[in-house]
């Protein structure tokens, strides 16, 4: 029962991250390979705050704030670079971040990570907490359709120059969307840290970003339900194979392979030039 | 002496990775992470061959690395063939990045599943040194310098030949190249094969000195992207001096700061280059 609840919790966390990442992807056309940076910022902020004795709830607030800042920082880069340059830059930031977290031992515990992180509740309580998180991301996803904000995002996704010509303050759009995205993923990171009661840099490697990115493609295709389905395949299956005695590291690599296949398939479906035109 | 050779070897490795990124940028238009796949494939095959043959000498390490590089070149040729088959020309630049990222993740995942996580080194040459000009040089550094030197020299010669000129011209102005009869599909296969060889040499060279991990390819690609974009030039060979500069900086940072910090600082520099170049400037300079 504990294993099933844990797997469900992981699926819901990845769904929440995937849905909000999908909203950014669909809304302003930003395809990031740095989602794990925001997730990790939230997790480390929670761990540092909760372990200082202030309490887990303040830890979640800290994760929300730091995650929001990280998400905003990652999103506003789009004012400078876009398309594949943005994806490549976020990929570079992801690699830099892992290096920083690994080397800043005084703050992050280095490769040994942070053990003994307090939790606000058991797995069941955390799982219940993911439901409003997924619901919030579903609202964000829906809000981008048929509203003025969504229309502004659509113009920005098409062209920065067009947005500027139409008088849209696209920096504000990026700031707004980035802060919401960061807050959700940051809280997701806090819940992950609370559930595992331990974090280290390997939990926020490139593979995690790629898995969230792959789930985001499911969201773009089939909405929130698509995100749940994507999380079931990309998170549920690798978790389930551990029951066959496969190590956690090997299950992680299996997850990476599945996510890679999903991305390659998404390329064939979405990125044909004639389709974009 | 050892430090000087290590600096040159690292510089050549980054330069070759940059040439590979530049070649794929020219033929596909987008950032193709096949460069990372080729570097990983070459490094893993090189290490596997060296350990299987119980290599202990420079010549043996060179032979193992050569096998890895040739395999990466062949993989490049196949990658180009697959691109033609699946119509990669009809895929946008972002799609090329995303699709190749997916393929890279499959390659990294497969590597992790088959051989497990962590570092693998060429065990037989670890700690071995040879005497060169009245000083001792590590076998890994020497073999790495030789493999990168050979591939760099071969690159310079090839890029001065008919096919190489076609690739250089296509990198500078694809429309003009097509006007004067450069066949695009053939050049695509040729370009990816060449990129595979360059990336393979870079990957093997990094594995010879620091060992191979499933993540080696991604790092080689990022250094290559930094070298390819550092100078605002349409010239195909521009990544070579840029790579030498980055290599010298890497070794310099390792000496000043702790070695663990060097990678983070270098990648931060690459990200800064990407942001500095931006997207709009790309249109007017590097394709």
XYZ file of C-alpha atoms in Angstrom:
564
model
C 0.000 0.000 0.000
C 2.826 2.369 0.903
C 4.526 1.690 -2.460
C 1.288 2.308 -4.396
C 0.613 5.560 -2.503
C 4.191 6.692 -3.075
C 3.942 5.936 -6.817
C 0.613 7.780 -7.042
C 2.101 10.761 -5.224
C 5.047 10.894 -7.632
C 2.687 10.647 -10.603
C 0.541 13.506 -9.289
C 3.597 15.706 -8.626
C 4.927 15.097 -12.133
C 1.438 15.716 -13.531
C 1.234 19.105 -11.779
C 4.691 20.067 -13.057
C 3.919 18.741 -16.542
C 0.573 20.554 -16.796
C 1.979 23.939 -15.799
C 5.033 23.377 -18.046
C 2.635 22.434 -20.841
C 0.686 25.646 -20.210
C 3.886 27.696 -20.643
C 4.845 25.637 -23.681
C 1.449 26.010 -25.319
C 0.870 29.563 -24.089
C 4.065 31.364 -25.050
C 5.853 28.639 -27.027
C 8.700 28.242 -24.544
C 10.222 24.821 -24.416
C 12.448 24.522 -21.368
C 14.948 21.802 -20.467
C 15.452 23.389 -17.044
C 12.294 22.342 -15.165
C 14.346 20.367 -12.633
C 16.141 23.600 -11.653
C 12.850 25.106 -10.442
C 11.790 21.813 -8.822
C 15.170 21.615 -7.090
C 15.072 25.248 -5.911
C 11.700 24.535 -4.277
C 12.968 21.311 -2.690
C 16.156 22.874 -1.299
C 14.261 25.945 -0.048
C 11.792 23.671 1.761
C 14.535 21.455 3.185
C 16.595 24.405 4.492
C 13.556 26.171 6.026
C 11.848 23.107 7.489
C 15.090 21.798 8.985
C 15.814 25.144 10.647
C 12.916 24.466 13.002
C 10.502 27.116 11.727
C 8.080 24.438 10.586
C 7.049 22.633 7.385
C 4.346 25.163 6.442
C 6.891 27.986 6.352
C 9.029 25.605 4.331
C 6.286 25.300 1.717
C 5.928 29.098 1.665
C 9.689 29.422 1.126
C 9.533 26.831 -1.675
C 6.702 28.791 -3.293
C 8.679 32.017 -3.127
C 12.054 30.642 -4.268
C 10.405 28.454 -6.906
C 8.494 31.470 -8.187
C 11.712 33.490 -8.438
C 13.511 30.637 -10.216
C 10.581 30.093 -12.588
C 10.388 33.800 -13.379
C 14.141 33.964 -13.967
C 14.000 31.014 -16.337
C 10.988 32.346 -18.225
C 12.146 35.946 -18.732
C 15.207 34.640 -20.562
C 12.773 34.388 -23.456
C 13.060 38.158 -23.808
C 16.608 37.552 -25.023
C 16.536 34.107 -26.655
C 13.733 32.051 -28.168
C 12.973 28.832 -30.030
C 15.812 26.312 -29.966
C 18.191 28.898 -28.475
C 15.924 29.131 -25.421
C 15.805 25.336 -25.107
C 19.592 25.165 -25.395
C 20.123 27.975 -22.874
C 17.793 26.324 -20.343
C 19.681 23.059 -20.905
C 22.929 24.884 -20.106
C 21.402 26.449 -16.995
C 20.302 22.996 -15.850
C 23.888 21.691 -16.129
C 25.319 24.778 -14.360
C 22.758 24.474 -11.570
C 23.598 20.812 -10.908
C 27.265 21.795 -10.661
C 26.482 24.606 -8.237
C 24.275 22.445 -6.011
C 26.928 19.737 -5.958
C 29.696 22.170 -5.028
C 27.888 24.457 -2.553
C 28.262 21.938 0.268
C 27.653 24.429 3.084
C 24.136 25.174 1.820
C 23.043 22.050 -0.059
C 25.078 19.310 1.590
C 26.880 18.652 -1.725
C 26.706 15.154 -3.193
C 25.603 13.757 0.173
C 22.464 15.913 0.064
C 20.201 16.890 2.969
C 18.818 14.043 5.120
C 16.100 14.069 7.794
C 13.783 16.623 6.195
C 10.612 17.117 8.300
C 7.279 16.383 6.651
C 3.933 18.141 7.252
C 2.063 14.822 7.010
C 2.216 11.200 5.901
C 2.136 10.026 2.261
C -1.687 10.026 2.226
C -1.812 13.651 3.413
C 0.767 14.688 0.831
C -1.135 12.820 -1.881
C -4.288 14.711 -0.863
C -2.239 17.922 -1.100
C -1.325 17.216 -4.710
C -5.010 17.253 -5.779
C -5.464 21.047 -5.331
C -2.046 21.535 -6.937
C -3.098 19.627 -10.069
C -6.480 21.449 -9.994
C -4.666 24.811 -9.880
C -2.516 23.854 -12.865
C -5.658 22.754 -14.717
C -7.159 26.206 -14.072
C -4.009 27.906 -15.387
C -4.080 25.647 -18.443
C -7.739 26.437 -19.113
C -7.318 30.178 -18.391
C -4.909 30.481 -21.295
C -7.718 29.654 -23.716
C -10.159 32.355 -24.729
C -8.975 35.103 -22.355
C -7.181 38.379 -23.116
C -4.113 37.090 -21.291
C -4.191 33.906 -23.358
C -4.511 35.950 -26.559
C -1.494 38.043 -25.506
C 0.437 34.842 -24.869
C -0.538 33.523 -28.300
C 0.770 36.693 -29.975
C 3.998 36.433 -27.983
C 4.353 32.764 -28.959
C 4.144 33.803 -32.601
C 6.613 36.682 -32.512
C 8.203 38.983 -29.962
C 8.383 41.740 -32.560
C 4.671 41.376 -33.345
C 3.849 41.586 -29.630
C 5.944 44.754 -29.317
C 4.311 46.267 -32.426
C 0.873 45.612 -30.958
C 1.943 47.401 -27.789
C 1.934 44.296 -25.610
C 4.220 44.451 -22.600
C 5.522 40.978 -23.187
C 7.925 41.140 -20.251
C 4.899 41.392 -17.939
C 3.329 38.362 -19.619
C 6.545 36.392 -19.151
C 6.857 37.569 -15.529
C 3.268 36.614 -14.710
C 3.328 33.223 -16.348
C 6.834 32.494 -15.065
C 5.940 33.262 -11.456
C 2.858 30.997 -11.551
C 4.843 28.212 -13.226
C 7.663 28.596 -10.717
C 5.324 28.654 -7.721
C 3.596 25.419 -8.757
C 6.816 23.559 -9.606
C 8.502 24.954 -6.462
C 5.695 23.645 -4.231
C 5.977 20.359 -6.133
C 9.656 20.282 -5.174
C 8.769 20.947 -1.530
C 6.289 18.059 -1.519
C 8.876 15.786 -3.128
C 11.423 16.700 -0.437
C 8.824 16.211 2.325
C 7.835 12.814 0.913
C 11.383 11.467 0.479
C 12.699 13.208 3.657
C 16.014 13.349 1.795
C 17.278 15.234 -1.260
C 20.488 15.229 -3.257
C 21.522 16.633 -6.677
C 20.750 13.377 -8.539
C 17.027 13.923 -7.861
C 17.105 17.067 -10.028
C 19.259 15.973 -12.945
C 18.611 16.617 -16.654
C 16.530 13.434 -16.852
C 13.890 14.939 -14.537
C 13.626 18.020 -16.751
C 13.255 15.807 -19.802
C 10.518 13.726 -18.130
C 8.559 16.887 -17.235
C 9.089 18.184 -20.773
C 7.796 14.896 -22.207
C 4.719 15.006 -19.931
C 4.165 18.606 -21.086
C 3.845 17.299 -24.651
C 1.097 14.919 -23.487
C -0.598 17.969 -21.893
C -0.331 19.993 -25.100
C -1.916 17.092 -26.969
C -4.660 15.978 -24.587
C -4.884 18.502 -21.751
C -4.744 17.593 -18.066
C -5.913 14.018 -18.669
C -3.111 13.665 -21.197
C -0.714 14.830 -18.492
C -2.012 12.170 -16.098
C -1.633 9.549 -18.808
C 1.903 10.733 -19.594
C 2.860 10.640 -15.904
C 1.405 7.115 -15.608
C 3.653 5.935 -18.443
C 6.801 7.925 -17.713
C 6.704 7.795 -13.912
C 4.382 4.882 -13.083
C 6.052 2.234 -15.260
C 9.645 2.912 -14.094
C 8.402 2.873 -10.481
C 6.491 -0.363 -11.085
C 9.491 -2.203 -12.558
C 11.275 -1.744 -9.245
C 8.913 -4.424 -7.941
C 10.782 -6.837 -10.255
C 13.935 -6.238 -8.230
C 15.437 -3.658 -10.593
C 17.581 -1.029 -8.818
C 16.449 2.585 -8.431
C 19.306 3.801 -10.677
C 18.355 1.395 -13.470
C 14.683 2.375 -13.109
C 15.809 6.009 -13.495
C 17.596 5.190 -16.757
C 14.507 3.297 -17.939
C 12.462 6.432 -17.220
C 14.953 8.422 -19.283
C 14.592 6.020 -22.220
C 10.785 6.195 -22.119
C 10.893 10.002 -21.934
C 13.305 10.078 -24.868
C 11.004 7.925 -26.973
C 8.071 10.223 -26.083
C 10.081 13.307 -27.165
C 11.138 11.697 -30.441
C 7.512 10.798 -31.145
C 6.425 14.362 -30.270
C 8.926 15.718 -32.816
C 7.370 13.704 -35.625
C 3.849 14.827 -34.633
C 4.392 18.541 -33.831
C 7.471 19.947 -35.429
C 6.872 19.603 -39.134
C 7.424 22.967 -40.827
C 4.250 22.696 -42.900
C 2.268 22.114 -39.687
C 3.824 25.162 -38.033
C 2.962 27.282 -41.058
C 54.908 19.977 -19.737
C 52.054 17.665 -18.728
C 49.923 20.716 -17.964
C 50.726 22.358 -21.286
C 49.832 19.194 -23.212
C 46.632 18.806 -21.166
C 45.688 22.413 -22.040
C 46.277 21.821 -25.755
C 44.448 18.480 -25.652
C 41.432 19.986 -23.853
C 41.433 22.880 -26.305
C 41.499 20.551 -29.325
C 38.704 18.457 -27.774
C 36.480 21.529 -27.319
C 37.443 22.803 -30.754
C 36.498 19.497 -32.383
C 33.211 19.427 -30.456
C 32.657 22.979 -31.758
C 33.396 21.874 -35.332
C 30.863 19.054 -34.903
C 28.199 21.484 -33.613
C 29.033 23.916 -36.443
C 28.772 21.151 -39.072
C 25.377 19.958 -37.786
C 24.176 23.590 -37.567
C 25.169 24.027 -41.201
C 23.522 20.907 -42.592
C 20.379 20.739 -40.429
C 19.925 24.392 -39.436
C 19.277 23.565 -35.766
C 21.231 22.411 -32.721
C 21.449 18.671 -33.284
C 22.291 16.726 -30.118
C 23.635 13.917 -32.270
C 26.978 15.516 -31.382
C 26.395 14.423 -27.764
C 25.318 10.924 -28.862
C 28.475 10.527 -30.989
C 30.740 11.743 -28.165
C 29.111 9.323 -25.709
C 29.209 6.396 -28.140
C 32.851 6.978 -28.945
C 33.870 7.394 -25.288
C 32.013 4.265 -24.142
C 33.297 2.134 -27.024
C 36.831 3.448 -26.522
C 36.794 2.622 -22.800
C 35.206 -0.798 -23.414
C 37.769 -1.649 -26.109
C 40.694 -0.463 -23.970
C 39.568 -2.552 -20.988
C 38.752 -5.597 -23.134
C 42.192 -5.446 -24.795
C 43.862 -4.741 -21.405
C 45.562 -1.707 -22.958
C 48.599 -0.358 -21.086
C 50.476 1.620 -23.735
C 49.890 4.871 -25.663
C 49.587 2.963 -28.946
C 46.966 0.641 -27.435
C 44.979 3.582 -25.998
C 45.182 5.288 -29.369
C 43.897 2.171 -31.127
C 40.969 1.843 -28.685
C 40.136 5.541 -29.073
C 40.427 5.222 -32.859
C 37.871 2.410 -32.848
C 35.493 4.627 -30.887
C 36.004 7.585 -33.246
C 35.412 5.468 -36.370
C 32.234 4.029 -34.828
C 31.014 7.572 -34.101
C 31.762 8.582 -37.697
C 29.796 5.596 -39.002
C 26.946 6.486 -36.627
C 27.017 10.008 -38.063
C 26.669 8.693 -41.568
C 23.683 6.561 -40.438
C 22.190 9.554 -38.604
C 22.350 11.572 -41.827
C 20.815 8.678 -43.753
C 18.008 8.393 -41.197
C 17.456 12.169 -41.418
C 17.034 11.927 -45.196
C 14.733 8.914 -44.787
C 12.461 10.579 -42.202
C 12.543 13.965 -43.921
C 14.439 15.958 -41.281
C 14.515 18.911 -43.697
C 10.794 19.301 -43.092
C 11.298 19.593 -39.334
C 11.757 22.990 -37.683
C 14.953 23.928 -35.806
C 13.213 23.526 -32.453
C 11.990 20.106 -33.595
C 15.546 19.081 -34.463
C 16.658 20.016 -30.948
C 13.724 18.244 -29.263
C 13.921 15.116 -31.440
C 17.676 14.767 -30.997
C 17.277 15.414 -27.249
C 14.849 12.462 -27.195
C 17.359 10.290 -29.064
C 20.124 11.406 -26.683
C 18.004 10.479 -23.651
C 17.388 7.024 -25.145
C 21.163 6.673 -25.693
C 21.997 7.860 -22.150
C 19.271 5.622 -20.652
C 20.439 2.612 -22.649
C 24.051 3.237 -21.593
C 22.982 3.460 -17.945
C 20.868 0.291 -18.147
C 23.581 -1.727 -19.936
C 26.677 -0.707 -17.966
C 25.257 0.969 -14.833
C 25.766 4.518 -13.548
C 29.014 6.237 -12.627
C 32.489 6.683 -14.013
C 34.335 4.138 -16.190
C 37.989 4.634 -16.975
C 40.616 2.925 -19.122
C 41.966 0.921 -16.185
C 45.216 -0.220 -17.776
C 46.532 3.297 -18.441
C 45.432 4.860 -15.126
C 48.491 6.388 -13.471
C 50.778 5.347 -16.372
C 53.237 7.909 -17.756
C 55.795 7.993 -20.537
C 58.999 9.979 -20.810
C 58.813 12.812 -23.313
C 61.426 15.581 -23.714
C 63.032 14.816 -20.342
C 59.699 14.924 -18.510
C 56.889 12.506 -17.745
C 53.493 12.803 -19.470
C 50.366 10.797 -18.631
C 49.472 8.134 -21.235
C 45.843 9.360 -21.265
C 46.902 12.953 -21.984
C 49.339 11.892 -24.701
C 46.877 9.523 -26.413
C 44.146 12.169 -26.137
C 46.410 14.784 -27.668
C 47.347 12.411 -30.488
C 43.766 11.419 -31.349
C 42.524 15.022 -31.301
C 45.621 16.165 -33.207
C 45.141 13.523 -35.909
C 41.430 14.322 -36.348
C 42.097 18.100 -36.325
C 44.786 17.697 -38.984
C 42.552 15.413 -41.056
C 39.757 17.997 -40.708
C 41.984 20.826 -41.931
C 43.073 18.760 -44.946
C 39.544 17.555 -45.745
C 37.999 21.016 -45.443
C 40.503 22.153 -48.084
C 39.318 19.471 -50.510
C 36.335 19.608 -52.883
C 33.795 18.018 -50.491
C 35.087 20.047 -47.545
C 34.804 23.262 -49.549
C 31.213 22.362 -50.362
C 30.451 22.023 -46.638
C 32.222 25.300 -45.825
C 30.390 27.109 -48.587
C 27.071 25.621 -47.493
C 27.788 26.740 -43.902
C 28.430 30.297 -45.141
C 25.649 30.578 -47.702
C 23.400 27.563 -48.336
C 21.457 29.279 -51.140
C 24.580 30.128 -53.130
C 25.925 26.612 -52.524
C 22.755 25.106 -53.983
C 22.853 27.533 -56.911
C 26.288 26.284 -57.948
C 25.291 22.643 -57.682
C 25.975 21.447 -54.128
C 23.623 18.524 -53.559
C 21.840 19.130 -50.259
C 20.896 15.547 -49.317
C 24.400 14.237 -50.019
C 25.975 17.073 -48.084
C 23.677 16.321 -45.148
C 24.967 12.746 -44.929
C 28.543 13.932 -45.384
C 28.160 16.673 -42.770
C 26.713 14.388 -40.095
C 29.426 11.788 -40.764
C 32.081 14.463 -40.366
C 30.365 15.767 -37.223
C 30.327 12.206 -35.843
C 34.105 11.870 -36.349
C 34.834 15.238 -34.717
C 32.468 14.654 -31.792
C 33.811 11.124 -31.410
C 37.387 12.408 -31.140
C 36.276 15.000 -28.574
C 34.383 12.377 -26.526
C 37.241 9.859 -26.587
C 39.736 12.546 -25.677
C 37.674 13.570 -22.629
C 37.292 9.889 -21.643
C 41.045 9.295 -21.920
C 41.813 11.912 -19.276
C 38.693 11.990 -17.093
C 36.879 8.698 -17.797
C 33.407 8.230 -19.258
C 29.987 8.715 -17.639
C 26.551 8.454 -19.306
C 26.420 12.275 -19.090
C 29.732 12.881 -20.945
C 28.020 13.496 -24.284
C 25.869 16.361 -22.949
C 28.947 18.101 -21.550
C 30.865 17.678 -24.806
C 27.909 19.155 -26.688
C 27.686 22.194 -24.407
C 31.401 22.927 -24.747
C 31.001 22.491 -28.490
C 28.058 24.898 -28.587
C 30.137 27.445 -26.652
C 33.061 27.081 -29.083
C 30.771 27.243 -32.125
C 29.085 30.454 -30.968
C 31.968 32.274 -29.275
C 33.153 34.064 -32.420
C 30.623 35.727 -34.665
C 31.916 34.127 -37.840
C 30.439 32.170 -40.724
C 33.752 30.405 -41.260
C 33.521 26.681 -40.549
C 36.903 26.602 -38.810
C 36.141 29.397 -36.310
C 35.314 26.911 -33.480
C 38.905 25.614 -33.457
C 40.577 28.755 -32.015
C 37.502 29.289 -29.833
C 37.867 25.745 -28.470
C 41.552 26.320 -27.723
C 40.596 29.468 -25.814
C 37.922 27.613 -23.822
C 40.343 24.758 -23.112
C 42.991 27.147 -21.796
C 40.364 28.835 -19.625
C 39.180 25.460 -18.276
C 42.662 24.390 -17.229
C 43.341 27.873 -15.844
C 40.175 27.803 -13.727
C 41.113 24.316 -12.485
C 44.410 25.730 -11.258
C 42.921 28.817 -9.595
C 39.752 27.257 -8.140
C 39.052 23.669 -7.083
C 38.770 21.329 -10.128
C 35.138 20.587 -9.196
C 34.263 24.248 -9.821
C 35.860 24.436 -13.262
C 32.974 22.723 -15.073
C 30.313 24.916 -13.435
C 32.222 28.101 -14.252
C 32.831 26.954 -17.838
C 29.190 26.020 -18.430
C 28.129 29.341 -16.910
C 30.411 30.974 -19.461
C 28.784 28.986 -22.282
C 25.309 30.054 -21.084
C 26.559 33.661 -20.965
C 27.762 33.310 -24.577
C 24.357 31.958 -25.612
C 22.561 34.853 -23.914
C 25.026 37.370 -25.302
C 24.508 36.081 -28.822
C 20.739 36.067 -28.347
C 18.392 34.913 -31.097
C 18.167 37.981 -33.286
C 21.923 38.203 -33.897
C 21.929 34.618 -35.140
C 20.042 35.676 -38.232
C 22.784 37.998 -39.284
C 25.713 35.791 -38.392
C 25.992 32.115 -37.584
C 23.270 30.257 -39.362
